PDB file of C-alpha atoms in Angstrom:
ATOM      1  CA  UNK A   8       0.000   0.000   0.000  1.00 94.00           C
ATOM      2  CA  UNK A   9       0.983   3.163  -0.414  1.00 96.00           C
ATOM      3  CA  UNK A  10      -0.172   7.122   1.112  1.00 97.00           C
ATOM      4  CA  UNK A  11      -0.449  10.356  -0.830  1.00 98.00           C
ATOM      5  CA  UNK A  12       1.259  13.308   1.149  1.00 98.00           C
ATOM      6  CA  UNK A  13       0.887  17.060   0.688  1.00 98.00           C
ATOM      7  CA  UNK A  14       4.117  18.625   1.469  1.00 98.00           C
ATOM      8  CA  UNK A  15       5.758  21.757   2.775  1.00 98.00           C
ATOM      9  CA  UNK A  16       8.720  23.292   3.861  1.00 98.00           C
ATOM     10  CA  UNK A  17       9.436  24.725   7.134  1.00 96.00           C
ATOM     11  CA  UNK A  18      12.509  25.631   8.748  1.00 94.00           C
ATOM     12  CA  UNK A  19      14.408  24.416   5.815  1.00 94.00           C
ATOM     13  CA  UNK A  20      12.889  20.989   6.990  1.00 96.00           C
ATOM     14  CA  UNK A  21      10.183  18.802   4.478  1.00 98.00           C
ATOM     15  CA  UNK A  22       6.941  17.924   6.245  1.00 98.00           C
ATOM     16  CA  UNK A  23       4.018  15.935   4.485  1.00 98.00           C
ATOM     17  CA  UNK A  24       0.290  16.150   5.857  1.00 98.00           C
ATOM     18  CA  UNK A  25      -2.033  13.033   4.181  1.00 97.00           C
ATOM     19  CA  UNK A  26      -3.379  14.755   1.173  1.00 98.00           C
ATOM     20  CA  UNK A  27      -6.794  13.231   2.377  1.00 97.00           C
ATOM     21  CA  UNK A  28      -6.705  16.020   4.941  1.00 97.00           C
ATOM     22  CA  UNK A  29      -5.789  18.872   2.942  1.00 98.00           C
ATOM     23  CA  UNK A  30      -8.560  21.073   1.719  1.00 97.00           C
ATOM     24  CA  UNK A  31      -6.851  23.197  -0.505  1.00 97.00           C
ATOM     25  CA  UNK A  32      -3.378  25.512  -0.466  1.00 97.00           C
ATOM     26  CA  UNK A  33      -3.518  29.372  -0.723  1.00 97.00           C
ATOM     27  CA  UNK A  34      -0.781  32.317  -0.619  1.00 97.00           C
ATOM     28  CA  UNK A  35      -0.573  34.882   2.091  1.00 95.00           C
ATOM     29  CA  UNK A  36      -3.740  35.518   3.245  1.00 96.00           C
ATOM     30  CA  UNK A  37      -5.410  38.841   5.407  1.00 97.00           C
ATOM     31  CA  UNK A  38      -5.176  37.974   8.853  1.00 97.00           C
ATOM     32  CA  UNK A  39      -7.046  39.088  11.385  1.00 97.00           C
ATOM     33  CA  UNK A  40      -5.596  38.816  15.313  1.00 96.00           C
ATOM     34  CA  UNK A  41      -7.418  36.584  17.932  1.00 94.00           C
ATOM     35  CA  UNK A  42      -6.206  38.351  21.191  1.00 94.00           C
ATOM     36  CA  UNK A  43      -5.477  36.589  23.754  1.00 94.00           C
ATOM     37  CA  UNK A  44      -5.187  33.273  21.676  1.00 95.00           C
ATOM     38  CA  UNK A  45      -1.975  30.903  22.477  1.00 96.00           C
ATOM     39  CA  UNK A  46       1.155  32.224  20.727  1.00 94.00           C
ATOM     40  CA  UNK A  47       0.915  29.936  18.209  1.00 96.00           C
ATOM     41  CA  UNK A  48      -2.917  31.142  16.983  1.00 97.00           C
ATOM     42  CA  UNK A  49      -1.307  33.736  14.538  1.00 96.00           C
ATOM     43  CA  UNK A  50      -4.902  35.084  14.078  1.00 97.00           C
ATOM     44  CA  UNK A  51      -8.046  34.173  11.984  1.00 98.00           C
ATOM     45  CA  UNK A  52      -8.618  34.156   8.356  1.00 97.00           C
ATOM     46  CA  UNK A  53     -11.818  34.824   6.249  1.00 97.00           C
ATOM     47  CA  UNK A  54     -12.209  31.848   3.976  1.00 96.00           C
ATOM     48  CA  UNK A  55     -15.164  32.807   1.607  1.00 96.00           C
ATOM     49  CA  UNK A  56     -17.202  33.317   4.652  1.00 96.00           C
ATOM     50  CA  UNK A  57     -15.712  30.723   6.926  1.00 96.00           C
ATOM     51  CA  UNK A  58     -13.695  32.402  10.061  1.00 96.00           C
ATOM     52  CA  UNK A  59     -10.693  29.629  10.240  1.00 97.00           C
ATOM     53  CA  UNK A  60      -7.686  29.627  12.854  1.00 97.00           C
ATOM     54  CA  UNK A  61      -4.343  30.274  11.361  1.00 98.00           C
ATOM     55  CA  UNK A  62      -1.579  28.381  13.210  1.00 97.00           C
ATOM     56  CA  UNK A  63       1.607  29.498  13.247  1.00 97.00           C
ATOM     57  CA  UNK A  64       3.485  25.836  12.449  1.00 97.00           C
ATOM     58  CA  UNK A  65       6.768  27.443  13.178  1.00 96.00           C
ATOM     59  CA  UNK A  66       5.967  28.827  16.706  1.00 96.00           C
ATOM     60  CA  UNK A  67       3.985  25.094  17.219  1.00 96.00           C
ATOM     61  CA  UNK A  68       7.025  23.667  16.457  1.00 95.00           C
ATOM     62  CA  UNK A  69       9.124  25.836  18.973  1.00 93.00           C
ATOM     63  CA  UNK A  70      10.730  27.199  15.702  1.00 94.00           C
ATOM     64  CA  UNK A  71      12.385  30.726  15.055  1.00 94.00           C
ATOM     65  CA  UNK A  72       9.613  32.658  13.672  1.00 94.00           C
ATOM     66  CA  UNK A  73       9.968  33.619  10.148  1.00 92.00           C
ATOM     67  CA  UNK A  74      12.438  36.463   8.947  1.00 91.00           C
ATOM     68  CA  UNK A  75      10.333  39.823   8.583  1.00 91.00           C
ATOM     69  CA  UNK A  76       8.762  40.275   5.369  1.00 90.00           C
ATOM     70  CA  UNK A  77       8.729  36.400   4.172  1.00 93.00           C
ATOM     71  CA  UNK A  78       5.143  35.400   3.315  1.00 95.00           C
ATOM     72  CA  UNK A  79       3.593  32.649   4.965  1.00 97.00           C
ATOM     73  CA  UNK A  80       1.857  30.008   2.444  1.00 98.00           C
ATOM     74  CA  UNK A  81      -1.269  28.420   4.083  1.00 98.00           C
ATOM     75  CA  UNK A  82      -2.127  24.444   4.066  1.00 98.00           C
ATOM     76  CA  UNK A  83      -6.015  24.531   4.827  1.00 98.00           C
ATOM     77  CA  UNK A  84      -7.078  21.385   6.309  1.00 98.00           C
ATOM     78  CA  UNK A  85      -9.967  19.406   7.763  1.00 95.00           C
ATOM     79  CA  UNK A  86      -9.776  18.167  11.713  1.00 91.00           C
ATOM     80  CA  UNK A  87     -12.720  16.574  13.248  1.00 84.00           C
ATOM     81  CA  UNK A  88     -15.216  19.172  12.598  1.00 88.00           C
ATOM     82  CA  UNK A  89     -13.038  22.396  12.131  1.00 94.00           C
ATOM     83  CA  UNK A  90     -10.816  23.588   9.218  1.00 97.00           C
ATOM     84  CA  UNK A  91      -7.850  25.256  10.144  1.00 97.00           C
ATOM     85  CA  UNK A  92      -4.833  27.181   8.027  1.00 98.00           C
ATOM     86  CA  UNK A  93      -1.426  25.790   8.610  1.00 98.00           C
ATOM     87  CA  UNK A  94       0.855  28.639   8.026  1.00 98.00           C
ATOM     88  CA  UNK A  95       4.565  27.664   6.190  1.00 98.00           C
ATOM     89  CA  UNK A  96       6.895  28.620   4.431  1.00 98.00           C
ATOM     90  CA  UNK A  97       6.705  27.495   1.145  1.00 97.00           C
ATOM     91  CA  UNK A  98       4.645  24.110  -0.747  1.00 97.00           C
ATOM     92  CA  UNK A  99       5.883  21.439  -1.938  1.00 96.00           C
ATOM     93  CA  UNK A 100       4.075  18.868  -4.107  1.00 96.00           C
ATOM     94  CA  UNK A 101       2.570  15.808  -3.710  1.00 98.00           C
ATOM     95  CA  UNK A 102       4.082  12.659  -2.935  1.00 97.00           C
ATOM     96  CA  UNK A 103       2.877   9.100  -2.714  1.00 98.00           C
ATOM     97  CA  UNK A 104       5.593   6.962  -0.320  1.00 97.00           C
ATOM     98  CA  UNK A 105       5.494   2.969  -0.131  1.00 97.00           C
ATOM     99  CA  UNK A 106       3.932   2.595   3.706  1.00 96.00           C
ATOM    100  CA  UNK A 107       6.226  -0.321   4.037  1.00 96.00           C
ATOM    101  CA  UNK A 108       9.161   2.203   4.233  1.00 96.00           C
ATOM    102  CA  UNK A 109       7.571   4.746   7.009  1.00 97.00           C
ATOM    103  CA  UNK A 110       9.762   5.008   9.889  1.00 97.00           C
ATOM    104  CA  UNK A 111       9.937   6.015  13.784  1.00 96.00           C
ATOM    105  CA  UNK A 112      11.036  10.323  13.773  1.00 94.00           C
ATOM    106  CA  UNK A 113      14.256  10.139  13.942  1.00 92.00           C
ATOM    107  CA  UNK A 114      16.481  10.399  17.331  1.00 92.00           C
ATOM    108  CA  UNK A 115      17.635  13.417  15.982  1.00 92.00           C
ATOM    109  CA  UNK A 116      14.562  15.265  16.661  1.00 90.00           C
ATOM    110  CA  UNK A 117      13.514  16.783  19.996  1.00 88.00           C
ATOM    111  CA  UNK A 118      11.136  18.717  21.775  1.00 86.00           C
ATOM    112  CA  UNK A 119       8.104  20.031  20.578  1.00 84.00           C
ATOM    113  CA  UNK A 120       8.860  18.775  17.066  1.00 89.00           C
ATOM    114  CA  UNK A 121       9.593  15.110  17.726  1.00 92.00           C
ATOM    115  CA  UNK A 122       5.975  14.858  19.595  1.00 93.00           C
ATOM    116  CA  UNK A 123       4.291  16.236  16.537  1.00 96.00           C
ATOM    117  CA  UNK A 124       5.845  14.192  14.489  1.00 97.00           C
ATOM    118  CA  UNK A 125       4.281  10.674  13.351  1.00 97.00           C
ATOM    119  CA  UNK A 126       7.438   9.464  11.778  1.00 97.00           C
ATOM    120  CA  UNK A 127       9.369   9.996   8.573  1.00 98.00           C
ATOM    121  CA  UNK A 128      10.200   8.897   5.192  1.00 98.00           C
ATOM    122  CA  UNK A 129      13.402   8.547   3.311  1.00 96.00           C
ATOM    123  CA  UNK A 130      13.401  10.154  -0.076  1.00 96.00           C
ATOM    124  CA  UNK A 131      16.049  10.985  -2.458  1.00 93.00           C
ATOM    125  CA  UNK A 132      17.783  13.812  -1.087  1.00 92.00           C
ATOM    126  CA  UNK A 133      15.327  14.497   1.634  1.00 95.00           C
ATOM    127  CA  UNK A 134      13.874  13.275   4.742  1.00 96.00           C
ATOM    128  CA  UNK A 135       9.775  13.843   4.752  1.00 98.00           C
ATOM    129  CA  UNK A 136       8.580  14.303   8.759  1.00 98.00           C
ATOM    130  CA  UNK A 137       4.659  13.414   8.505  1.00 98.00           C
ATOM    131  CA  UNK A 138       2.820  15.915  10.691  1.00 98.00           C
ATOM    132  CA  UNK A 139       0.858  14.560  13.219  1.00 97.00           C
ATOM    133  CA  UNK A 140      -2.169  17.100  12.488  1.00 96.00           C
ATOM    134  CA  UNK A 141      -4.620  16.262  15.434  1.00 95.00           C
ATOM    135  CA  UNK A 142      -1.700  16.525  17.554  1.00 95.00           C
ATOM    136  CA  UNK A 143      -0.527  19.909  16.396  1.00 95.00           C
ATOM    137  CA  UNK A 144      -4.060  21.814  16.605  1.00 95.00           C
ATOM    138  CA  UNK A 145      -4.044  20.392  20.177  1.00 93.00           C
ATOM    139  CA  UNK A 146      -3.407  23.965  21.846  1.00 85.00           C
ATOM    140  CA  UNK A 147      -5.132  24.815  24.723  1.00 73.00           C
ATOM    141  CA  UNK A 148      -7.008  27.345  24.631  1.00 61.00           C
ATOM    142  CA  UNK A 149      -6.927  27.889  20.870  1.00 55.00           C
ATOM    143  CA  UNK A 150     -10.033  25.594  19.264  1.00 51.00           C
ATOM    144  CA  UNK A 151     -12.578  28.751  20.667  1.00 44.00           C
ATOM    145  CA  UNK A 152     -10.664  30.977  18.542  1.00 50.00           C
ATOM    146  CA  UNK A 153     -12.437  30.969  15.521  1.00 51.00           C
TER     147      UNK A 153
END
């Protein structure tokens, strides 16, 4: 068997998210702040009438936050009953990996990221860290902000 991922960069690092959850990829988008959300809520977005939480993947991550002036891309997807914007840095494509080759996240990964992180494929050239989405919109506080 195989899986189709959705990929993005971050932190000069590849991440996939199942393409099954992705509801569609936009640029830069208006956002609106959600004070007093968690650090990582980076504010709210109007999706053709739909209020959705942006979250910050970097600052989920416990990653610097992105130089000043770089655009964040955002990787809409679906979570239980809520969609949410992932904000990155840049898209990737999409990738189908053999399941038979999905591995543990590597020991090389700590904190924050490492818990997010379902476990990892080896490409050519590139390591792909699947994103553990339920896990990362698991902020306290944050799934009232929209």
């Amino acid at each position: 068997m195989s899986t189709q991922y959705a990929t993005f960069h971050l932190a000069g690092h590849l991440f996939g998210v199942e393409v099954r959850r992705v509801q569609e990829v936009l640029t830069e988008q208006p956002r609106t702040p959600a004070p007093l959300a968690p650090h990582a809520v980076a504010g709210l977005i109007n999706l053709r009438g739909q209020v959705v939480t942006a979250l910050d993947l970097r600052r989920r991550l416990n990653m610097p936050d992105r130089q000043e002036g770089k655009v964040a891309m955002n990787v809409v997807v679906r979570a239980a009953e809520e969609v949410w914007s992932l904000l990155v840095d840049s898209i990737g494509g999409v990738i189908e990996v053999t399941d038979s080759t999905f591995e543990p996240p590597p020991d090389t990964l700590s904190g924050p990221i490492r818990e997010l992180i379902r476990g990892a494929y080896k490409l050519d050239g590139a390591l792909l860290l699947v994103l553990d989405v339920d896990k990362a919109l698991e902020i306290e506080g944050a799934e009232s902000a929209a």
